[in-house]
CSV table of C-alpha atoms and ligand atoms in Angstrom, one decimal:
chain,number,residue,atom,x,y,z
A,1,MET,CA,239.3,57.0,62.2
A,2,ASP,CA,239.4,60.7,63.2
A,3,ASN,CA,238.1,63.3,60.8
A,4,ALA,CA,241.5,64.3,59.5
A,5,ASN,CA,242.4,60.8,58.5
A,6,LEU,CA,238.9,60.2,57.1
A,7,PHE,CA,239.1,63.3,55.0
A,8,ARG,CA,242.6,62.4,53.8
A,9,THR,CA,241.4,58.9,52.8
A,10,LEU,CA,238.3,60.3,51.0
A,11,VAL,CA,240.4,62.8,49.1
A,12,ALA,CA,242.7,60.0,48.0
A,13,SER,CA,239.7,58.2,46.6
A,14,TYR,CA,237.6,61.0,45.2
A,15,GLY,CA,240.1,63.8,44.6
A,16,SER,CA,240.3,67.4,45.7
A,17,PRO,CA,238.4,69.7,46.1
A,18,LEU,CA,235.8,67.5,47.9
A,19,TYR,CA,232.6,68.2,49.8
A,20,VAL,CA,231.9,65.8,52.8
A,21,TYR,CA,228.4,65.9,54.4
A,22,ASN,CA,228.1,64.2,57.8
A,23,LEU,CA,224.6,62.9,58.1
A,24,ASP,CA,225.0,62.4,61.9
A,25,THR,CA,225.3,66.2,62.2
A,26,VAL,CA,222.2,66.6,60.1
A,27,GLN,CA,220.4,64.3,62.6
A,28,LEU,CA,221.6,66.4,65.5
A,29,ARG,CA,220.3,69.6,64.0
A,30,LEU,CA,217.1,67.9,63.1
A,31,SER,CA,216.4,66.9,66.7
A,32,GLU,CA,217.3,70.4,67.9
A,33,LEU,CA,214.9,72.0,65.4
A,34,ARG,CA,212.2,69.5,66.2
A,35,ARG,CA,212.5,70.2,69.9
A,36,THR,CA,212.2,73.9,69.1
A,37,VAL,CA,209.1,73.8,66.9
A,38,THR,CA,207.4,70.9,68.7
A,39,SER,CA,205.8,67.8,67.2
A,40,LYS,CA,202.6,69.8,66.6
A,41,ALA,CA,204.4,71.8,63.8
A,42,LYS,CA,205.2,70.4,60.4
A,43,LEU,CA,208.8,70.7,59.4
A,44,PHE,CA,210.0,71.1,55.8
A,45,TYR,CA,213.6,70.9,54.6
A,46,SER,CA,214.3,73.6,52.0
A,47,ALA,CA,216.1,71.7,49.3
A,48,LYS,CA,217.8,74.8,47.8
A,49,ALA,CA,220.2,74.7,50.7
A,50,ASN,CA,221.6,71.4,49.6
A,51,PRO,CA,219.5,69.1,47.4
A,52,LEU,CA,221.6,66.0,48.2
A,53,LEU,CA,220.3,65.9,51.8
A,54,ALA,CA,216.6,65.9,50.7
A,55,LYS,CA,216.4,62.2,50.4
A,56,GLU,CA,217.8,61.5,53.9
A,57,LEU,CA,215.7,64.2,55.5
A,58,SER,CA,212.5,63.0,53.9
A,59,ALA,CA,213.2,59.5,55.1
A,60,GLU,CA,213.2,61.1,58.6
A,61,GLY,CA,209.6,62.2,58.0
A,62,VAL,CA,210.5,65.8,57.1
A,63,GLY,CA,208.6,67.4,54.2
A,64,VAL,CA,210.7,68.9,51.4
A,65,GLU,CA,210.3,72.4,50.0
A,66,VAL,CA,211.4,72.5,46.4
A,67,THR,CA,211.4,75.1,43.7
A,68,SER,CA,212.3,73.2,40.5
A,69,THR,CA,211.9,70.0,38.7
A,70,ALA,CA,215.6,69.1,39.5
A,71,GLU,CA,215.0,69.6,43.3
A,72,LEU,CA,211.8,67.6,43.1
A,73,ASN,CA,213.7,64.8,41.4
A,74,ALA,CA,216.1,64.8,44.4
A,75,VAL,CA,213.2,63.6,46.6
A,76,SER,CA,212.3,59.8,46.6
A,77,PRO,CA,209.1,59.2,44.6
A,78,ASP,CA,207.3,57.7,47.7
A,79,ALA,CA,208.0,61.0,49.6
A,80,ARG,CA,206.6,63.4,47.0
A,81,GLY,CA,203.2,63.6,48.8
A,82,HIS,CA,205.1,65.5,51.5
A,83,VAL,CA,206.7,68.0,49.1
A,84,LEU,CA,205.8,71.7,49.1
A,85,TYR,CA,206.4,73.1,45.6
A,86,GLY,CA,207.0,76.9,45.5
A,87,GLY,CA,209.0,79.7,44.0
A,88,PRO,CA,208.0,82.6,41.8
A,89,ALA,CA,207.3,82.4,38.1
A,90,GLN,CA,206.8,78.7,37.6
A,91,THR,CA,206.0,77.7,34.1
A,92,PRO,CA,202.9,75.6,33.2
A,93,GLN,CA,205.3,72.7,32.3
A,94,GLU,CA,206.9,72.8,35.7
A,95,MET,CA,203.5,72.9,37.5
A,96,ARG,CA,202.3,70.0,35.3
A,97,TYR,CA,205.4,68.0,36.0
A,98,ALA,CA,205.0,68.5,39.7
A,99,LEU,CA,201.4,67.5,39.7
A,100,GLU,CA,202.1,64.4,37.6
A,101,HIS,CA,204.9,63.4,39.9
A,102,GLY,CA,202.9,63.4,43.1
A,103,VAL,CA,203.1,66.9,44.4
A,104,ARG,CA,199.8,68.0,46.2
A,105,GLN,CA,201.0,71.1,48.1
A,106,PHE,CA,201.9,74.3,46.4
A,107,SER,CA,203.0,77.7,47.6
A,108,VAL,CA,201.9,80.3,45.1
A,109,GLU,CA,203.2,83.8,44.8
A,110,SER,CA,200.9,85.8,42.4
A,111,LEU,CA,197.4,85.9,40.9
A,112,SER,CA,198.6,84.8,37.5
A,113,GLN,CA,200.4,81.8,39.1
A,114,LEU,CA,197.3,80.9,41.0
A,115,ILE,CA,195.3,80.9,37.7
A,116,LEU,CA,197.9,78.9,35.9
A,117,LEU,CA,198.0,76.3,38.7
A,118,ASP,CA,194.2,76.1,38.7
A,119,GLN,CA,194.3,75.4,34.9
A,120,GLN,CA,197.0,72.7,35.3
A,121,ALA,CA,195.1,71.1,38.2
A,122,GLU,CA,191.9,71.0,36.2
A,123,GLN,CA,193.6,69.4,33.3
A,124,SER,CA,195.2,66.8,35.6
A,125,GLY,CA,191.9,66.2,37.4
A,126,LEU,CA,193.5,67.1,40.7
A,127,LYS,CA,192.7,69.6,43.5
A,128,PRO,CA,196.0,70.4,45.2
A,129,ASP,CA,196.4,72.3,48.5
A,130,VAL,CA,197.6,75.9,48.1
A,131,ILE,CA,199.1,78.4,50.5
A,132,ILE,CA,199.5,81.9,49.2
A,133,ARG,CA,202.8,83.6,49.8
A,134,VAL,CA,202.2,87.0,51.2
A,135,ASN,CA,204.5,90.0,51.4
A,136,PRO,CA,203.4,91.6,54.7
A,137,HIS,CA,204.1,95.1,55.8
A,138,ILE,CA,206.9,94.3,58.2
A,139,ARG,CA,210.5,93.9,57.6
A,140,ALA,CA,212.5,91.2,59.4
A,141,SER,CA,216.0,91.9,60.7
A,142,ALA,CA,217.3,89.3,58.3
A,143,ARG,CA,220.5,89.6,56.2
A,144,LEU,CA,218.5,88.7,53.1
A,145,SER,CA,215.2,90.3,53.6
A,146,MET,CA,212.5,89.4,51.2
A,147,THR,CA,209.6,90.8,53.1
A,148,GLY,CA,208.1,94.1,53.9
A,149,VAL,CA,209.9,95.8,51.0
A,150,ALA,CA,209.0,96.0,47.3
A,151,SER,CA,209.8,92.5,46.0
A,152,GLN,CA,209.1,90.0,43.3
A,153,PHE,CA,208.1,87.5,46.0
A,154,GLY,CA,204.6,86.9,47.3
A,155,MET,CA,201.5,89.0,47.1
A,156,ASP,CA,200.7,92.3,48.8
A,157,ILE,CA,197.6,92.0,51.0
A,158,GLU,CA,196.0,94.8,49.0
A,159,HIS,CA,196.4,92.8,45.9
A,160,ILE,CA,194.8,89.8,47.5
A,161,GLN,CA,191.9,92.0,48.6
A,162,SER,CA,191.3,93.5,45.1
A,163,ASN,CA,191.4,90.0,43.5
A,164,ARG,CA,189.5,88.1,46.2
A,165,THR,CA,186.6,87.1,44.0
A,166,THR,CA,188.9,85.7,41.3
A,167,ILE,CA,191.0,83.9,44.0
A,168,LYS,CA,187.9,82.4,45.6
A,169,GLY,CA,186.6,81.3,42.2
A,170,LEU,CA,189.5,79.0,41.5
A,171,MET,CA,187.7,75.7,41.8
A,172,HIS,CA,190.6,73.4,41.3
A,173,LEU,CA,192.7,74.6,44.2
A,174,ARG,CA,192.1,74.1,47.9
A,175,LEU,CA,193.2,77.3,49.6
A,176,ILE,CA,194.4,76.2,53.0
A,177,GLY,CA,196.8,78.9,54.3
A,178,VAL,CA,199.4,81.6,54.0
A,179,HIS,CA,203.2,81.5,53.5
A,180,THR,CA,205.5,84.1,54.7
A,181,TYR,CA,209.3,84.0,54.3
A,182,LEU,CA,211.1,86.7,56.3
A,183,GLY,CA,214.7,86.1,55.2
A,184,THR,CA,217.7,84.0,55.9
A,185,GLN,CA,220.2,84.2,58.8
A,186,ILE,CA,217.6,85.9,61.1
A,187,GLU,CA,219.4,87.2,64.1
A,188,PRO,CA,219.0,87.9,67.0
A,189,LEU,CA,217.0,84.7,67.4
A,190,GLN,CA,214.1,86.6,69.2
A,191,ASN,CA,213.4,88.2,65.8
A,192,ILE,CA,212.3,84.7,64.5
A,193,VAL,CA,209.6,84.6,67.3
A,194,GLU,CA,208.5,88.1,66.4
A,195,ALA,CA,208.3,87.2,62.8
A,196,CYS,CA,206.2,84.2,63.6
A,197,GLU,CA,203.8,86.3,65.7
A,198,THR,CA,203.5,88.7,62.8
A,199,SER,CA,202.9,85.9,60.3
A,200,LEU,CA,200.0,84.6,62.5
A,201,ALA,CA,198.4,88.0,62.4
A,202,VAL,CA,198.9,88.0,58.6
A,203,LEU,CA,197.1,84.7,58.4
A,204,ASP,CA,194.1,86.1,60.2
A,205,GLU,CA,194.2,89.2,58.0
A,206,VAL,CA,194.2,87.2,54.8
A,207,ALA,CA,191.4,84.9,56.1
A,208,GLN,CA,189.3,88.0,56.8
A,209,VAL,CA,190.1,89.5,53.4
A,210,LEU,CA,189.1,86.3,51.6
A,211,GLY,CA,186.2,85.6,53.9
A,212,CYS,CA,187.2,82.0,54.3
A,213,PRO,CA,188.9,80.0,57.1
A,214,LEU,CA,192.6,79.3,56.6
A,215,SER,CA,194.3,76.7,58.8
A,216,VAL,CA,198.0,76.7,57.8
A,217,ILE,CA,200.7,79.2,58.4
A,218,ASN,CA,204.1,78.6,56.8
A,219,PHE,CA,206.6,80.7,58.7
A,220,GLY,CA,209.4,80.1,56.2
A,221,GLY,CA,213.0,79.5,57.2
A,222,GLY,CA,215.7,81.8,58.5
A,223,PHE,CA,217.1,79.8,61.4
A,224,PRO,CA,220.7,80.9,61.3
A,225,TRP,CA,224.0,79.1,61.2
A,226,PRO,CA,227.5,80.5,60.4
A,227,TYR,CA,228.6,80.2,56.8
A,228,ALA,CA,232.2,79.1,56.2
A,229,GLN,CA,233.1,80.2,59.7
A,230,LYS,CA,233.6,78.3,62.8
A,231,GLY,CA,230.8,78.6,65.4
A,232,GLU,CA,227.4,77.3,66.2
A,233,VAL,CA,223.9,78.4,67.1
A,234,CYS,CA,221.8,77.1,70.0
A,235,LEU,CA,218.1,77.6,69.6
A,236,GLY,CA,217.5,77.1,73.4
A,237,SER,CA,216.7,80.8,74.0
A,238,ILE,CA,213.7,80.7,71.7
A,239,GLU,CA,212.5,77.2,72.3
A,240,GLN,CA,209.9,78.1,75.0
A,241,ARG,CA,208.4,81.0,73.1
A,242,ILE,CA,208.2,79.1,69.8
A,243,ASN,CA,206.7,76.0,71.7
A,244,GLU,CA,204.0,78.3,73.2
A,245,LEU,CA,203.3,80.0,69.9
A,246,VAL,CA,202.8,76.7,68.1
A,247,LEU,CA,200.6,75.2,70.8
A,248,ARG,CA,198.5,78.4,71.0
A,249,ALA,CA,198.0,78.3,67.2
A,250,SER,CA,197.2,74.6,67.4
A,251,ASP,CA,194.5,75.2,70.0
A,252,ARG,CA,192.9,77.5,67.4
A,253,GLY,CA,193.0,74.8,64.8
A,254,ILE,CA,196.0,76.3,63.0
A,255,GLU,CA,198.8,74.1,61.8
A,256,CYS,CA,202.3,75.8,61.9
A,257,TRP,CA,204.8,74.9,59.2
A,258,PHE,CA,208.5,75.8,59.2
A,259,GLU,CA,210.9,75.3,56.3
A,260,SER,CA,214.6,75.3,57.1
A,261,GLY,CA,217.5,75.0,54.8
A,262,ARG,CA,220.6,76.5,56.4
A,263,PHE,CA,220.1,75.3,60.0
A,264,LEU,CA,219.6,71.7,59.0
A,265,ALA,CA,222.3,71.5,56.4
A,266,ALA,CA,225.1,74.0,57.1
A,267,SER,CA,227.0,72.2,59.9
A,268,SER,CA,227.1,68.9,58.1
A,269,GLY,CA,229.4,70.1,55.4
A,270,THR,CA,233.2,70.5,55.1
A,271,LEU,CA,235.0,71.5,52.0
A,272,ILE,CA,238.5,70.0,51.7
A,273,PHE,CA,240.8,71.4,49.1
A,274,ARG,CA,244.4,71.5,48.2
A,275,VAL,CA,247.2,74.2,48.2
A,276,LEU,CA,248.6,74.4,44.7
A,277,GLU,CA,251.1,77.2,45.1
A,278,ASN,CA,252.4,79.8,47.5
A,279,LYS,CA,253.1,83.2,45.9
A,280,SER,CA,254.1,86.7,47.0
A,281,SER,CA,253.2,89.8,45.1
A,282,LYS,CA,254.1,93.3,46.0
A,283,GLY,CA,254.3,92.5,49.7
A,284,ARG,CA,251.2,90.3,49.9
A,285,ASP,CA,251.1,86.6,50.3
A,286,PHE,CA,248.7,84.5,48.2
A,287,ILE,CA,247.8,80.8,48.6
A,288,LEU,CA,246.6,79.4,45.3
A,289,THR,CA,244.3,76.5,45.8
A,290,ASP,CA,242.1,74.2,43.7
A,291,ALA,CA,238.8,75.5,45.2
A,292,GLY,CA,237.5,78.9,44.1
A,293,VAL,CA,234.1,80.5,43.5
A,294,HIS,CA,233.2,77.6,41.3
A,295,CYS,CA,233.1,75.5,44.5
A,296,LEU,CA,232.0,77.9,47.2
A,297,GLY,CA,230.5,81.4,47.6
A,298,GLY,CA,229.8,81.7,43.9
A,299,MET,CA,227.7,84.8,44.3
A,300,SER,CA,230.5,86.6,46.1
A,301,GLY,CA,232.6,85.9,43.0
A,302,LEU,CA,230.2,88.1,41.2
A,303,SER,CA,230.5,90.7,43.9
A,304,ARG,CA,226.8,90.1,44.7
A,305,THR,CA,227.2,89.6,48.4
A,306,LEU,CA,229.3,91.1,51.1
A,307,ARG,CA,232.6,89.3,51.6
A,308,GLN,CA,232.8,88.0,55.1
A,309,LYS,CA,235.4,86.4,57.2
A,310,VAL,CA,236.1,82.7,56.2
A,311,ASP,CA,237.8,80.3,58.6
A,312,ILE,CA,240.3,78.1,56.8
A,313,VAL,CA,242.0,75.4,58.8
A,314,PRO,CA,244.8,73.2,57.5
A,315,LEU,CA,243.7,69.6,57.7
A,316,GLN,CA,246.8,68.8,59.8
A,317,CYS,CA,250.5,68.7,59.2
A,318,THR,CA,252.3,68.2,62.5
A,319,HIS,CA,255.8,69.1,61.5
A,320,VAL,CA,254.9,72.7,60.7
A,321,GLN,CA,252.3,73.2,63.4
A,322,HIS,CA,254.6,75.3,65.7
A,323,GLN,CA,255.1,77.9,63.0
A,324,THR,CA,253.4,81.3,63.6
A,325,ALA,CA,250.5,82.5,61.6
A,326,HIS,CA,250.7,85.2,59.0
A,327,LEU,CA,248.2,87.0,56.8
A,328,ALA,CA,247.5,85.5,53.4
A,329,THR,CA,244.9,85.7,50.8
A,330,VAL,CA,243.5,82.3,49.8
A,331,VAL,CA,242.4,82.2,46.1
A,332,GLY,CA,241.0,79.7,43.7
A,333,PRO,CA,242.3,78.6,40.3
A,334,LEU,CA,240.0,80.7,38.1
A,335,CYS,CA,241.5,83.4,35.9
A,336,THR,CA,239.5,86.2,37.4
A,337,PRO,CA,240.6,88.5,40.3
A,338,LEU,CA,237.2,87.8,41.9
A,339,ASP,CA,238.2,84.3,42.6
A,340,ILE,CA,238.9,84.9,46.2
A,341,VAL,CA,238.1,82.3,48.9
A,342,ALA,CA,239.3,84.3,51.9
A,343,ARG,CA,241.1,87.7,52.0
A,344,ASP,CA,243.8,88.3,54.5
A,345,VAL,CA,243.2,85.2,56.7
A,346,SER,CA,245.6,84.4,59.5
A,347,LEU,CA,247.1,81.1,58.7
A,348,ARG,CA,250.3,79.3,59.6
A,349,PRO,CA,252.6,78.7,56.5
A,350,VAL,CA,251.1,76.0,54.4
A,351,GLN,CA,252.9,73.8,51.9
A,352,GLU,CA,252.1,73.0,48.3
A,353,GLY,CA,250.0,69.8,48.2
A,354,GLU,CA,248.7,70.3,51.7
A,355,LEU,CA,245.0,70.0,52.4
A,356,LEU,CA,242.9,72.8,53.8
A,357,THR,CA,239.4,72.7,55.2
A,358,ILE,CA,236.4,75.1,55.5
A,359,GLU,CA,233.6,74.0,57.9
A,360,ASN,CA,229.9,74.9,58.0
A,361,VAL,CA,229.5,74.8,54.2
A,362,GLY,CA,226.8,72.1,54.0
A,363,ALA,CA,224.2,74.8,53.0
A,364,TYR,CA,224.5,77.0,50.0
A,365,GLY,CA,227.8,75.5,49.1
A,366,LEU,CA,228.3,73.8,45.8
A,367,THR,CA,224.9,74.4,44.2
A,368,ALA,CA,225.1,78.1,45.0
A,369,SER,CA,228.5,78.3,43.2
A,370,LEU,CA,229.6,79.1,39.7
A,371,VAL,CA,230.2,75.5,38.8
A,372,ALA,CA,230.2,76.1,35.1
A,373,PHE,CA,232.5,79.1,35.1
A,374,LEU,CA,235.8,78.3,33.4
A,375,GLY,CA,235.1,74.6,33.4
A,376,LYS,CA,237.3,73.6,36.3
A,377,PRO,CA,236.6,70.2,37.9
A,378,ILE,CA,233.5,70.1,40.1
A,379,PRO,CA,234.0,68.7,43.6
A,380,VAL,CA,232.7,65.2,44.3
A,381,GLU,CA,230.2,65.2,47.2
A,382,VAL,CA,230.3,62.4,49.8
A,383,LEU,CA,227.7,61.7,52.3
A,384,ILE,CA,228.9,59.9,55.4
A,385,VAL,CA,227.2,58.2,58.4
A,386,LYS,CA,229.1,57.1,61.4
A,387,GLY,CA,232.4,57.7,59.6
A,388,LYS,CA,231.4,55.5,56.6
A,389,VAL,CA,230.6,56.5,53.1
A,390,LYS,CA,226.9,56.2,52.4
A,391,ARG,CA,226.5,57.9,49.0
A,392,THR,CA,228.9,59.6,46.6
A,393,LEU,CA,227.7,61.9,43.9
A,394,ALA,CA,229.4,63.8,41.1
A,395,LEU,CA,227.8,66.7,39.4
A,396,LYS,CA,228.9,66.5,35.7
A,397,LEU,CA,229.4,69.4,33.4
A,398,VAL,CA,228.9,68.1,29.9
A,399,TRP,CA,227.9,69.9,26.7
A,400,GLU,CA,225.9,67.7,24.4
A,401,GLN,CA,224.8,68.3,20.9
A,402,CYS,CA,221.2,69.5,21.1
A,403,ALA,CA,219.0,69.5,18.0
A,404,ASP,CA,216.0,71.0,19.7
A,405,ALA,CA,216.8,74.2,21.7
A,406,ARG,CA,214.3,73.2,24.5
A,407,ALA,CA,215.1,69.5,24.7
B,501,PLP,C1,210.9,80.5,50.3
B,501,PLP,C2,212.1,80.0,51.1
B,501,PLP,N1,211.9,79.1,52.1
B,501,PLP,C3,213.0,78.6,52.8
B,501,PLP,C4,214.3,79.1,52.5
B,501,PLP,C5,215.4,78.5,53.3
B,501,PLP,O1,215.9,79.5,54.2
B,501,PLP,P1,217.0,79.2,55.2
B,501,PLP,O2,218.1,78.4,54.5
B,501,PLP,O3,217.4,80.5,55.8
B,501,PLP,O4,216.4,78.3,56.3
B,501,PLP,C6,214.5,80.0,51.5
B,501,PLP,C7,215.8,80.5,51.2
B,501,PLP,O5,216.0,81.4,50.4
B,501,PLP,C8,213.3,80.5,50.8
B,501,PLP,O6,213.5,81.4,49.8
């Protein structure tokens, strides 16, 4: 079955809008990334990109980077030893839950979080490995830069320096390395290599400041992939430099970790949705659909990120294929003017009931959307392998009576 027929069949079974994730594509990206970072490096999948892929990727021997109990629960219990638990401002309850559910590696972002984890580890009778997330002095050329600028993420080196005695006195943590995260969608690709070089220097600096050997550097993610646009990224141009860097570090007894969300997940996902109505208003054409910012690009619905070009492709409809394209604004069904999927896209005329698709939405798609806003149906998510359904999941929005506010 070709993709168009498969998608049509899946929509007939699971409704529209629908997310389909192709695990064969995830495999392809995984082998490309493994080739780039070499087998000497340890690879983590960043579950925030799409928690539903965590199970499959951990079955492939990839560690999983999680930042919440829900993301941790998306990883099979037998793979939790390979989880890296991070994120700022974790509560003692979250730390305790992670420790009790098999997590033994943490990325910690502040002194108070280090102290909190040390206490939780002591109470659990455990001594987890810890990498300290550092906010170095440089700034990556990333679209979402979290480094080198004032930020709630990570610790400044000066702060590590002034608290070195306290940090070294935390007896229930095994301090093994440093974590830097330079941003997402890092382009041009050469900037990733430069960011890695800088991170290695930061590792040496922190080891010197603390006066103890550190053997792990987590470079973070940032390998790019188009979002909701056609296109692809080939890592070939940085393969050799990253290979050399990892091998050089390995020769010094340093293990390199990479955590990637977008690159591994994005290309696997397609959103399929339906045209509900064509409408003209004051000279502009609108296509009203059943997919809005509750399904995709939720943060843009809050005007929090720049609107970018979105490529929308009709699933197929041969009898109108010869018609010429015109500009239309594709919107969702929510009653807010911010519910815009794509502004002024060039599209052939589409008919009510017809299915449209957006590719490259396997990362930061549904879980990064405003699923609860206005209570419209949440798309079902289908994982396919070799054209066959492997798993089907439905995120449910249900309000239940709650006697205890924290239950
Ligand atoms: C700490 C951390 N690691 C990894 C990632 C994944 O980044 P990407 O999806 O760009 O690979 C993120 C994304 O925000 C992050 O904050």
